[in-house]
XYZ file of C-alpha atoms in Angstrom:
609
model
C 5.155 -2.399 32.124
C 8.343 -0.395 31.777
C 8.505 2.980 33.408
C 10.924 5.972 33.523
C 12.375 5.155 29.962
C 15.192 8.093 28.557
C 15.064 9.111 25.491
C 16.861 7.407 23.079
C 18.197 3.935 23.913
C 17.625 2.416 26.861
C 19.113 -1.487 27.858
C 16.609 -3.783 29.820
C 17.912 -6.598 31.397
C 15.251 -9.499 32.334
C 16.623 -12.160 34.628
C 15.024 -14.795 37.072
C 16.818 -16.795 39.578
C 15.123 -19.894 40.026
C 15.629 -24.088 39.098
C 15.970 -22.464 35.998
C 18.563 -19.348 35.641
C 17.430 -16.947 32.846
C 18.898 -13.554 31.686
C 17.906 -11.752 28.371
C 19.149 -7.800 27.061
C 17.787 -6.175 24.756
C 17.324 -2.462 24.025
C 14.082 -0.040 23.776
C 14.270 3.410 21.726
C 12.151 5.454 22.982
C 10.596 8.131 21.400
C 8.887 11.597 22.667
C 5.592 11.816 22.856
C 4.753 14.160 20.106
C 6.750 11.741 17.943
C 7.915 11.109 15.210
C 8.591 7.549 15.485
C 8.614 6.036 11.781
C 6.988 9.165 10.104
C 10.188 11.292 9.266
C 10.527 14.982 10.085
C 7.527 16.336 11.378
C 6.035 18.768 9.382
C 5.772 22.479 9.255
C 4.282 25.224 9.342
C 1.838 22.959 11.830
C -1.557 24.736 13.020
C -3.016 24.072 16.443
C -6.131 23.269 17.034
C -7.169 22.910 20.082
C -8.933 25.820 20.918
C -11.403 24.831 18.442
C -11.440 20.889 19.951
C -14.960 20.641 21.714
C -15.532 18.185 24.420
C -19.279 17.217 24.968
C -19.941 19.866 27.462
C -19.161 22.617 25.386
C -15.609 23.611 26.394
C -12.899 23.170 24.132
C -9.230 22.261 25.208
C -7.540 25.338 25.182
C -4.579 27.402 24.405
C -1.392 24.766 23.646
C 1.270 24.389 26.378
C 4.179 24.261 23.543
C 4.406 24.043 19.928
C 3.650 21.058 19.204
C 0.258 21.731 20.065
C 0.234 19.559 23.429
C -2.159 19.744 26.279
C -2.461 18.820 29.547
C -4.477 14.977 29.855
C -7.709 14.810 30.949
C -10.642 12.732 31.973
C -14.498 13.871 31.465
C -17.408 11.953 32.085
C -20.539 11.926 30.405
C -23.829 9.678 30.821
C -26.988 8.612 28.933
C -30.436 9.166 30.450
C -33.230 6.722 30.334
C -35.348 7.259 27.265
C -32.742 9.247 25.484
C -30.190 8.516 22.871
C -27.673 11.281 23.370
C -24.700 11.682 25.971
C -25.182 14.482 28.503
C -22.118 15.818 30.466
C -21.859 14.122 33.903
C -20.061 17.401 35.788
C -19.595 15.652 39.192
C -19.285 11.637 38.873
C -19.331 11.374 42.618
C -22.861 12.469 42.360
C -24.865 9.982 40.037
C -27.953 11.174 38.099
C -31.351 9.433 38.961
C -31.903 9.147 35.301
C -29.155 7.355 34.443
C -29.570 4.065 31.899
C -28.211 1.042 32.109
C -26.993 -1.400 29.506
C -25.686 -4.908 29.287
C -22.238 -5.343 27.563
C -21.487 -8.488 25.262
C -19.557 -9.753 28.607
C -23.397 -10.057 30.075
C -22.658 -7.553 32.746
C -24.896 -4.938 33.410
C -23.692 -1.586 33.898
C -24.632 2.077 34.615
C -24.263 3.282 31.383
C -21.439 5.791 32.640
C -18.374 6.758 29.525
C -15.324 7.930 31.114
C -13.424 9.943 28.000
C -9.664 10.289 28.530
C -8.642 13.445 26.002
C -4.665 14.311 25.330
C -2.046 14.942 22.749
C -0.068 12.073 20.967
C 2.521 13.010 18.190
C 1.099 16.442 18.184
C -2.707 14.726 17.359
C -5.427 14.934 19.890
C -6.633 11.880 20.928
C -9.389 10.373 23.114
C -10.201 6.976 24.714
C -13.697 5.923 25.605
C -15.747 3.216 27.670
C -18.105 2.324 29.854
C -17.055 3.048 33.434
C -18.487 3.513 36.843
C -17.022 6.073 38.668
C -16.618 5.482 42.678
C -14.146 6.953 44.876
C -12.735 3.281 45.922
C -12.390 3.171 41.932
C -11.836 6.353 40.177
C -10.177 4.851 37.204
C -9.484 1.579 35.449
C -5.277 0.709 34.977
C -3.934 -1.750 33.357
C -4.792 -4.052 36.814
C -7.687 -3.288 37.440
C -10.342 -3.499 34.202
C -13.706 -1.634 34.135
C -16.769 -3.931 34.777
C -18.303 -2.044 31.398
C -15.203 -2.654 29.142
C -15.577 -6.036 26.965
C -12.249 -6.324 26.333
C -12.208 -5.079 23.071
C -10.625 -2.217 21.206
C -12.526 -0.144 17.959
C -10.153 2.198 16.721
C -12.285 4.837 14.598
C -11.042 6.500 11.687
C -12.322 9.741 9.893
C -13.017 10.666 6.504
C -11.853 12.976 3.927
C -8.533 14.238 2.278
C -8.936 17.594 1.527
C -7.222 20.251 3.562
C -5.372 17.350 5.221
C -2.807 18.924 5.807
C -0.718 21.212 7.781
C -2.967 21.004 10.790
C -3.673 19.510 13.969
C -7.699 19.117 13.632
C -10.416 19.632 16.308
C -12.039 16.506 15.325
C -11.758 12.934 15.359
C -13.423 10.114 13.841
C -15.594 9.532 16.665
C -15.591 8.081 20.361
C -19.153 8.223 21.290
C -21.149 5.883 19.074
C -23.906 4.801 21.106
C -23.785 0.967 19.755
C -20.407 0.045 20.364
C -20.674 1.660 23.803
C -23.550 0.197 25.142
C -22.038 -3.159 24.407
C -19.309 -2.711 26.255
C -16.512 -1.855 23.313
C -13.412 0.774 24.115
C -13.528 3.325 21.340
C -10.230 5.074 20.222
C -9.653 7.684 17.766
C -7.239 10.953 17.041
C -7.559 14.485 15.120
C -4.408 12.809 13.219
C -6.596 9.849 12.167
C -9.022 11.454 10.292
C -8.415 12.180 6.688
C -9.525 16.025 6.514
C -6.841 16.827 8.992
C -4.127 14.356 7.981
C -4.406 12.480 4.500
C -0.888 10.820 4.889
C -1.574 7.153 5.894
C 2.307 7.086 7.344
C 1.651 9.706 9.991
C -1.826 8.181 10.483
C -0.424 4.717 11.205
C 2.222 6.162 13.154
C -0.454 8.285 15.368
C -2.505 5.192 15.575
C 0.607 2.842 16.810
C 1.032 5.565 19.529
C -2.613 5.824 20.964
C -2.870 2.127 20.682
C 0.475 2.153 22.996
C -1.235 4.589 25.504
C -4.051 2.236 25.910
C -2.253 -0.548 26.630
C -0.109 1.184 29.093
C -3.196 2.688 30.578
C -6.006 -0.340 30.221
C -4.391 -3.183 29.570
C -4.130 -5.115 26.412
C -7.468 -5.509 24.172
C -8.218 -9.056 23.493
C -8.271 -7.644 19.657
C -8.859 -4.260 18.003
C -11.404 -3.398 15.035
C -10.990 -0.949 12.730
C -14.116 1.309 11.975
C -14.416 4.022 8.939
C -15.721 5.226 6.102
C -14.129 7.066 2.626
C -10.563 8.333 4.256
C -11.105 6.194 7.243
C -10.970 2.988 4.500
C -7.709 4.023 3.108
C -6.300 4.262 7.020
C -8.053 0.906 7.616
C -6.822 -0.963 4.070
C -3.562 0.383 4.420
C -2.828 0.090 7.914
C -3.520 -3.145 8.462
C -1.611 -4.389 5.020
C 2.338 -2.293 5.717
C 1.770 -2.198 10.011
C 0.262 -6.090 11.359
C -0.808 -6.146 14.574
C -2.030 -2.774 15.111
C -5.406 -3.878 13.331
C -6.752 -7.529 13.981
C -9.786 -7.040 11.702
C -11.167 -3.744 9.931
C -14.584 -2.634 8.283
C -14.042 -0.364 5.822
C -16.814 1.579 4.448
C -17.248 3.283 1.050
C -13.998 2.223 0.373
C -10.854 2.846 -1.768
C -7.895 0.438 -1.759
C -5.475 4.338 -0.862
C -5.653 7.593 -1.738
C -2.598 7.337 -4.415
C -3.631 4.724 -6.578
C -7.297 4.561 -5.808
C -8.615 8.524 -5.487
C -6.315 10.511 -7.367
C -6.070 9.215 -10.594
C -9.861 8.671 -11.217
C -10.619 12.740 -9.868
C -7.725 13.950 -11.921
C -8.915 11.697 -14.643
C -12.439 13.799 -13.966
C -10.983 17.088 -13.790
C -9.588 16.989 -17.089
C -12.286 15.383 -18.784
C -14.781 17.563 -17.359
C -12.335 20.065 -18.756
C -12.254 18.427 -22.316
C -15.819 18.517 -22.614
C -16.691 21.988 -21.853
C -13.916 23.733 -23.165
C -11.067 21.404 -24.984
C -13.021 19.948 -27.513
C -13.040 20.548 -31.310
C -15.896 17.960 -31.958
C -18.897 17.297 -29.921
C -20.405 14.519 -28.339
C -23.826 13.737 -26.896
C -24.463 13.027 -22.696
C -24.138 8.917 -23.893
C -21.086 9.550 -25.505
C -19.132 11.186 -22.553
C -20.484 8.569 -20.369
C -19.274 6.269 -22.061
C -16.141 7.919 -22.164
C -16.243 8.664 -18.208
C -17.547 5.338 -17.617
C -19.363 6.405 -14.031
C -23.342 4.895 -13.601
C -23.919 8.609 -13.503
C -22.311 11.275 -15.584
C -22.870 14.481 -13.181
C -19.733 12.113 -10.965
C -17.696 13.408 -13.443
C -17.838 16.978 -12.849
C -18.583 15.819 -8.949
C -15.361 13.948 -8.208
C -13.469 16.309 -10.568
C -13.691 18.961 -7.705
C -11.563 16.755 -5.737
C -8.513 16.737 -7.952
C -8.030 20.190 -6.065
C -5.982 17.971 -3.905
C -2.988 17.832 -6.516
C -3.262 22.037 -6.749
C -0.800 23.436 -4.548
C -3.226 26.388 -3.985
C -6.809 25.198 -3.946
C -7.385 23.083 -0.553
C -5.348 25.055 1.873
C -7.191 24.663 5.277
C -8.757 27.623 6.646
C -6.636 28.024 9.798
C -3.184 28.394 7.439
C -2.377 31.758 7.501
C -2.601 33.570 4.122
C 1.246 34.682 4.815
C 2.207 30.770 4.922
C 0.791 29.780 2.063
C 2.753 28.866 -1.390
C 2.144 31.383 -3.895
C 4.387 31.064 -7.533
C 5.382 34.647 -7.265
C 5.224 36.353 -3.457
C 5.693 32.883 -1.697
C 7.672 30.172 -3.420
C 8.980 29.304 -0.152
C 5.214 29.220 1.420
C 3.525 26.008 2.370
C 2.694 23.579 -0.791
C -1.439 22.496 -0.283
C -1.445 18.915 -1.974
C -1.395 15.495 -1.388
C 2.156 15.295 -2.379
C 3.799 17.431 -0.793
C 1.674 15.991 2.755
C 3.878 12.592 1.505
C 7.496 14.445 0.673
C 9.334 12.478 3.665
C 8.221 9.318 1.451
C 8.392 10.330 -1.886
C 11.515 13.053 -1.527
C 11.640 16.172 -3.154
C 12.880 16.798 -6.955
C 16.213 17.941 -6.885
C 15.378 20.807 -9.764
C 12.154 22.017 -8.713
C 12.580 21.477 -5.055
C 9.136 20.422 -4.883
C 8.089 16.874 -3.614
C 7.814 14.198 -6.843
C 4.669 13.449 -7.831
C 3.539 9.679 -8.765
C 0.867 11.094 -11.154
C 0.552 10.051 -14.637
C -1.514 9.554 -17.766
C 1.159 9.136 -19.951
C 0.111 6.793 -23.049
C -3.115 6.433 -21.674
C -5.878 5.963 -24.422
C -8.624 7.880 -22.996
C -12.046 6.356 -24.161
C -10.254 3.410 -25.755
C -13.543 1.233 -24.521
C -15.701 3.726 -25.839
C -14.321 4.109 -29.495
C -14.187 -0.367 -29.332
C -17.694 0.173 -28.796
C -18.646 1.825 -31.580
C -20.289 4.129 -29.141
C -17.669 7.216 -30.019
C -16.114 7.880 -33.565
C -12.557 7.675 -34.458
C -12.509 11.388 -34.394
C -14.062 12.188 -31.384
C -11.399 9.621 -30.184
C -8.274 10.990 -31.374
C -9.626 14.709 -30.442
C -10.289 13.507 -26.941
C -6.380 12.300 -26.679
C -4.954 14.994 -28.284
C -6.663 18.077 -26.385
C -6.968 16.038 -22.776
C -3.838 17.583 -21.816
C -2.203 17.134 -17.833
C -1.157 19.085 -15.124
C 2.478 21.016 -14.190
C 4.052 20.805 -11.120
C 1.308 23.385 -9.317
C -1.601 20.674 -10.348
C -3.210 23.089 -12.689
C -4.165 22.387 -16.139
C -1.626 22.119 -19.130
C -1.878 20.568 -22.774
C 1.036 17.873 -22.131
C 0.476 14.982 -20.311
C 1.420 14.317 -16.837
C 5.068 12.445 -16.668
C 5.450 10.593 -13.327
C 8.758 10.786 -11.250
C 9.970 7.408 -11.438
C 11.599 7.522 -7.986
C 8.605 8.107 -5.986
C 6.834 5.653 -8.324
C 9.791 2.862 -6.864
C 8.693 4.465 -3.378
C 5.212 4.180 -3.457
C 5.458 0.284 -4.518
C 8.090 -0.875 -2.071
C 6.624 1.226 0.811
C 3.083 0.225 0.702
C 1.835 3.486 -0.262
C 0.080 1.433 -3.269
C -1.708 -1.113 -1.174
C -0.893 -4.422 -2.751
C -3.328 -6.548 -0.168
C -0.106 -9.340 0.272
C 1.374 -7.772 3.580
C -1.196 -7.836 7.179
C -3.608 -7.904 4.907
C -2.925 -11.565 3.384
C -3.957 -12.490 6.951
C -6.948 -9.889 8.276
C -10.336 -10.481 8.405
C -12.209 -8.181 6.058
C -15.548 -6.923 5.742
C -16.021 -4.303 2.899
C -19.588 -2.597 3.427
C -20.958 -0.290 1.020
C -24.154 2.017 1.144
C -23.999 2.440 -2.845
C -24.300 5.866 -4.139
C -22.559 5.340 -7.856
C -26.916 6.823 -8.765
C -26.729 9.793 -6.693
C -28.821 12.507 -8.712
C -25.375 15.093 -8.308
C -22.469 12.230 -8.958
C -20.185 10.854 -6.061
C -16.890 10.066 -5.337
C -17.364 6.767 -3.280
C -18.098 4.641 -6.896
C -18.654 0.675 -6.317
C -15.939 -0.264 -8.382
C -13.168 0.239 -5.356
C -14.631 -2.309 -3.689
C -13.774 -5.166 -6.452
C -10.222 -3.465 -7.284
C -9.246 -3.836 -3.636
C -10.571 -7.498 -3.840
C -8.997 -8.081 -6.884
C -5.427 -6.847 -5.149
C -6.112 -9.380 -2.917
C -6.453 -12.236 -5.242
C -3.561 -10.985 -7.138
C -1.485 -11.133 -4.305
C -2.351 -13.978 -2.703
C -4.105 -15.858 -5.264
C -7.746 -15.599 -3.117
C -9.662 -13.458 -1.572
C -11.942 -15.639 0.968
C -11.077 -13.089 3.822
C -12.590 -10.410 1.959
C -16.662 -10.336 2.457
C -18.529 -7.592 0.814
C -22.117 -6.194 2.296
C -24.120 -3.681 -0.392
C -26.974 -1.596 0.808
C -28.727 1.583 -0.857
C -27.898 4.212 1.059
C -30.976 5.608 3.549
C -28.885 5.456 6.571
C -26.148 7.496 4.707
C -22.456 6.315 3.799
C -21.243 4.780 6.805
C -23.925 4.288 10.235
C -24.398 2.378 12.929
C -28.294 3.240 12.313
C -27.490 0.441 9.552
C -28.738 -2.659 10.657
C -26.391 -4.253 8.254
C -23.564 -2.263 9.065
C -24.314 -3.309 13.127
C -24.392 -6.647 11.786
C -21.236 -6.929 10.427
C -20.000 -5.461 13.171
C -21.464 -8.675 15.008
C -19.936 -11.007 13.323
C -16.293 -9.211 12.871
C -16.577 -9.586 16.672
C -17.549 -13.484 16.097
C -14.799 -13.939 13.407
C -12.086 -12.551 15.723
C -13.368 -14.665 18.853
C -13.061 -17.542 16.471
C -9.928 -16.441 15.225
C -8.585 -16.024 18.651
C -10.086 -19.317 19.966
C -8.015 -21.408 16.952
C -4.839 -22.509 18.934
C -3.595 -25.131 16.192
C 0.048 -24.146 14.213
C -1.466 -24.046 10.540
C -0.532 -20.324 9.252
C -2.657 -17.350 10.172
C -3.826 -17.496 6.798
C -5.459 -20.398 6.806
C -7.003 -19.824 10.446
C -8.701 -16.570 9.416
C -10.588 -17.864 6.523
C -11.897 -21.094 8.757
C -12.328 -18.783 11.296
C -15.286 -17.031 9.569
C -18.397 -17.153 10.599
C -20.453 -19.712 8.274
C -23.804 -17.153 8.141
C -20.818 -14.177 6.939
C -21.032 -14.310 2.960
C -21.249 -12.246 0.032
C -24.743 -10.426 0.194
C -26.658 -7.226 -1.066
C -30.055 -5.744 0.081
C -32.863 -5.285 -2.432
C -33.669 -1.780 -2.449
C -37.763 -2.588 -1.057
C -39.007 -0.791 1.697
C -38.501 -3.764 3.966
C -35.325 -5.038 2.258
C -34.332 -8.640 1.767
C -30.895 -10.053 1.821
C -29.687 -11.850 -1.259
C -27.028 -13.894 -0.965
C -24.485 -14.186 -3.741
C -21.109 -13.622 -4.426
C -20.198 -10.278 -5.571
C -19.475 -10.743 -9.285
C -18.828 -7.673 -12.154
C -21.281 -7.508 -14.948
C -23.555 -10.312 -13.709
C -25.842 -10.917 -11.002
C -29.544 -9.738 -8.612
C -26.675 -7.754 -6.757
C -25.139 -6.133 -9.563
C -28.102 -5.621 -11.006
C -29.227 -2.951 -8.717
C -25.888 -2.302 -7.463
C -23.477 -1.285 -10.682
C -20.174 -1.096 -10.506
C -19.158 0.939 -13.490
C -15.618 1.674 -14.373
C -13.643 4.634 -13.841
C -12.010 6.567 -16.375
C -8.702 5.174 -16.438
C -10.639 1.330 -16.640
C -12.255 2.749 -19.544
C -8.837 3.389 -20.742
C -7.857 -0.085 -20.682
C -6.039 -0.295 -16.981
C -6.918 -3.555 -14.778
C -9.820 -3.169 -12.272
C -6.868 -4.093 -10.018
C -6.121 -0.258 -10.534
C -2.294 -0.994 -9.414
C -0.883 0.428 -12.422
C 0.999 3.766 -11.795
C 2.711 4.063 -14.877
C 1.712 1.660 -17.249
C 4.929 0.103 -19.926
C 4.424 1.606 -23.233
C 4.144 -0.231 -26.592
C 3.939 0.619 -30.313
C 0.730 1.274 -31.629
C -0.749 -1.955 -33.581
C -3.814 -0.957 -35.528
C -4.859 -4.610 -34.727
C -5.722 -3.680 -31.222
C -8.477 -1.900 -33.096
C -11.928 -3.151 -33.637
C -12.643 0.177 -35.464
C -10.955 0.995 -38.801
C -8.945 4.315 -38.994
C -8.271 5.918 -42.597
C -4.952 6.553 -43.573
C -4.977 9.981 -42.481
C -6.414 8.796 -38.487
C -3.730 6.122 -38.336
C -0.911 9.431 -38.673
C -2.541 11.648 -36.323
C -3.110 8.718 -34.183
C 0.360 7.452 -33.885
C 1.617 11.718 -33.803
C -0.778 11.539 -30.686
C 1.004 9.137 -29.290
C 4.445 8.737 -30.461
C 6.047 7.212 -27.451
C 3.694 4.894 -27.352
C 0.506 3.359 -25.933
C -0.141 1.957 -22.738
């Protein structure tokens, strides 16, 4: 453990005088703690939060001590009382309640069920670090010497959910530190403001923010034996993504109601939404019956459509600002063109650059050539008509994100970007070589539509396979939803977090050369499979590999398409901007009169995808 570090370069010499004479140089950058490391230019304006952070007793953190929103570290302690469930604020831990619980850690050591929470500021995020510890003056504080009886060695790193307003702002939450069941058996729990999606939905900053905490534990604990990641919606892109362009921060994740990213996975089926949605209640020239637009939309339920289509808002520059950006920061096309852009894009400008005639970050958005209801109209199930009025009148969006009858043209440099940078999450980087298990508490039949469909599960699988031509460290778990999205309540959702623990010990215990690879599918436990839960008051696992179209699983589970599937794009969803072709009536199994076949190929006279 290196101390007193500069900033900047710094050259360590290592030498030992012995039978043996060694000497090795090499040099450390080090980087301030409110970063940026790898991230780029930080951004700004940047809103603290950390008056509004609350700690469990009711306090929050504070007024800043500089503008990058830092605070001074500190260490609370809170406790659980026999017969209770929740964490109660432990004031003085020299003086130890008579109620306190106790709990045996997956190390078989019982312990005073004591958490000591260490809060601070890393790259301008607040963070905290969490585990069991018993406080006594002869040993006030675990080190990196020194472990806590109560920790187990290991390391879940808890990501948050959400995208919109992520952006511009510290937070004054993150994705959780306090879960009673990874606690009580003994697991460190990590998380920061910057690693949850409604604050930050840029998975470059929240790697980078993640990379730093993870460094802070280390230097402050000691090295975990491996580290889980934990999250649901937003937390799965931070998980997927993560572990596939940074190796080694993540040894094994379990993403819940998952997407594959945010670029390629979320925003082209919501804007896809939005302006369908759009088409059907004010672009149309023809009408078309609730089966029709389904089948057009493609979703198990057609109120997703106008559901997800709210979330497009995250490609208007105007519509998720957060609450705590000032009015008098904010873009506006007329008073404020200088004002802060609110949209995913512009979050990702020090990846994707900025357009050198607008000025504006370059967008990777586009439905260019894309035959919207092509499966539909194959089907028989929409008319030729309804078909080519649907592509005509489905229009795109300008530079602001709001509506406009032309398509939307992608900018072919941040297209490049997004591919060789990992911001489209191929599944052949750490991910070729991490354990895997996608759960899912389906809600595709949700009475009001939702945004976490089934079908992201199978396009990040089928990334996978593409990539590295199989997908055996990729286990999917299907439940209905009665413990919500993403809960530890879940007894299958505490289950898999059983055996990612048992896959990783395994993994870990496999000391032979063959590649990583290999290791971590061997590695898994026999009893972890493909499964889904009937949907029974007392459920029953079925075990079967998770198949489209066919199967008890996908029977009660569908996984309908998105729009853009029902388009003709590959489940894979990895398609940007797809290569256009010349339209060949063949394609067809519908027959278009003379006059369709013009207006058709005047639709789309560049070409079809």
């Amino acid at each position: 453990l290196i101390d007193d570090l500069v900033l900047g370069e710094n050259e360590v010499n290592v030498s030992s005088v012995s039978q043996t004479t060694f000497s090795q140089a090499l040099t450390l950058v080090n980087y301030p703690a409110q970063g940026p490391v790898f991230s780029g230019p930080h951004e700004r304006p940047f809103m603290c939060e950390t008056d509004d952070f609350e700690l469990i007793s009711g306090e929050t953190l504070g007024v800043p001590n500089d503008e990058d929103c830092s605070i001074d570290r500190r260490v609370d302690y809170v406790y659980r009382a026999v017969g209770e469930s929740m964490l109660k604020p432990l004031l003085d831990p020299f003086s130890i309640p008579d109620d306190i619980d106790t709990t045996t850690t997956l190390s078989g050591v019982e312990v005073p069920y004591m958490v000591r929470i260490e809060t601070g500021t890393i790259n301008r995020a607040i963070y905290q670090i969490s585990m069991l510890h018993e406080f006594s003056p002869d040993f006030p504080a675990p080190d990196v010497w020194r472990s806590s009886l109560g920790w187990n060695g290991r390391l879940i790193y808890s990501f948050g959910g959400g995208c919109v307003n992520g952006w511009y702002r510290q937070g004054s939450r993150t994705g959780g530190v306090t879960d009673e069941v990874m606690l009580s058996q003994g697991f460190a729990v990590a998380s920061s403001t910057l690693n949850v999606y409604g604050n930050n939905c840029n998975d470059v900053l929240a790697a980078e923010t993640m990379m730093m905490v993870k460094e802070r534990f280390i230097e402050a604990y000691g090295q975990p034996r491996y580290t889980i990641g934990w999250g649901c919606s937003g937390g799965s892109y931070q998980n997927h993504q993560i572990a596939d362009n940074y190796p080694g921060l993540l040894d094994g994740i379990l993403p819940g109601c998952s997407f594959p990213d945010v670029g390629s996975g979320t925003i082209p089926m919501v804007t896809d939404a939005r302006l369908l949605n759009r088409y059907f209640d004010e672009g149309s020239t023809v009408s078309f019956t609730d089966t029709q637009k389904s089948a057009v939309v493609g979703f198990v339920n057609l109120a997703t459509m106008p559901n997800v289509s709210v979330n497009a808002g995250r490609i208007n520059v105007t519509e998720f600002c957060p609450d705590v950006l000032p009015m008098t920061m904010r873009y506006d096309p007329v008073d404020n063109v200088q004002g802060a852009r609110c949209d995913v894009f512009s979050h990702y400008v020090n990846i994707y650059g900025r357009d050198q005639e607008t000025g504006f970050a370059r967008r990777i958005l586009d439905n260019i050539g894309v035959q919207y209801g092509l499966a539909a109209l194959n089907g028989t199930v929409i008319s030729p008509e309804q078909f080519l009025d649907l592509n005509r009148y489905v229009g795109g969006y300008d530079e602001d994100g709001k509506f406009r009858s032309n398509r939307t043209e992608g900018d072919i440099v941040a297209i490049g970007r997004a591919y060789r940078t990992g911001r489209l999450t191929s599944g052949g980087g750490g991910l070729a070589e991490t354990p895997v298990i996608d759960y899912r508490a389906y809600s595709d039949d949700r009475e009001n539509g939702d945004v976490h469909v089934r079908y992201h599960s199978f396009s990040m699988r089928e990334r996978l396979m593409k990539a590295n031509g199989h997908a055996n460290n990729h286990v999917m778990l299907v439940e209905d939803d009665r413990y919500g999205l993403y809960s530890s309540s879940s007894p299958v959702l505490r289950g898999a977090l059983a055996h990612m623990d048992q896959w990783l010990s395994n993994l870990s215990a496999d000391m032979t050369n063959a590649p990583k690879s290999e290791k971590v599918v061997r590695s898994k436990p026999v009893e972890l499979v493909d499964a889904c839960w009937s949907r029974s008051r007392n459920p029953e696992r079925i075990v079967e590999e998770q198949v489209r179209g066919s199967g008890r699983c996908e029977e009660l589970y569908p996984s309908a398409p998105g729009p853009r599937e029902v388009a003709g794009a590959p489940v894979a969803g990895d398609i940007l901007k797809c290569q256009l072709k010349q339209i060949d009536i063949a394609d067809y199994t519908v027959s278009f009169t003379g006059e369709e076949e013009a207006e058709l190929r005047d639709i789309f006279s560049d070409g079809v995808c």
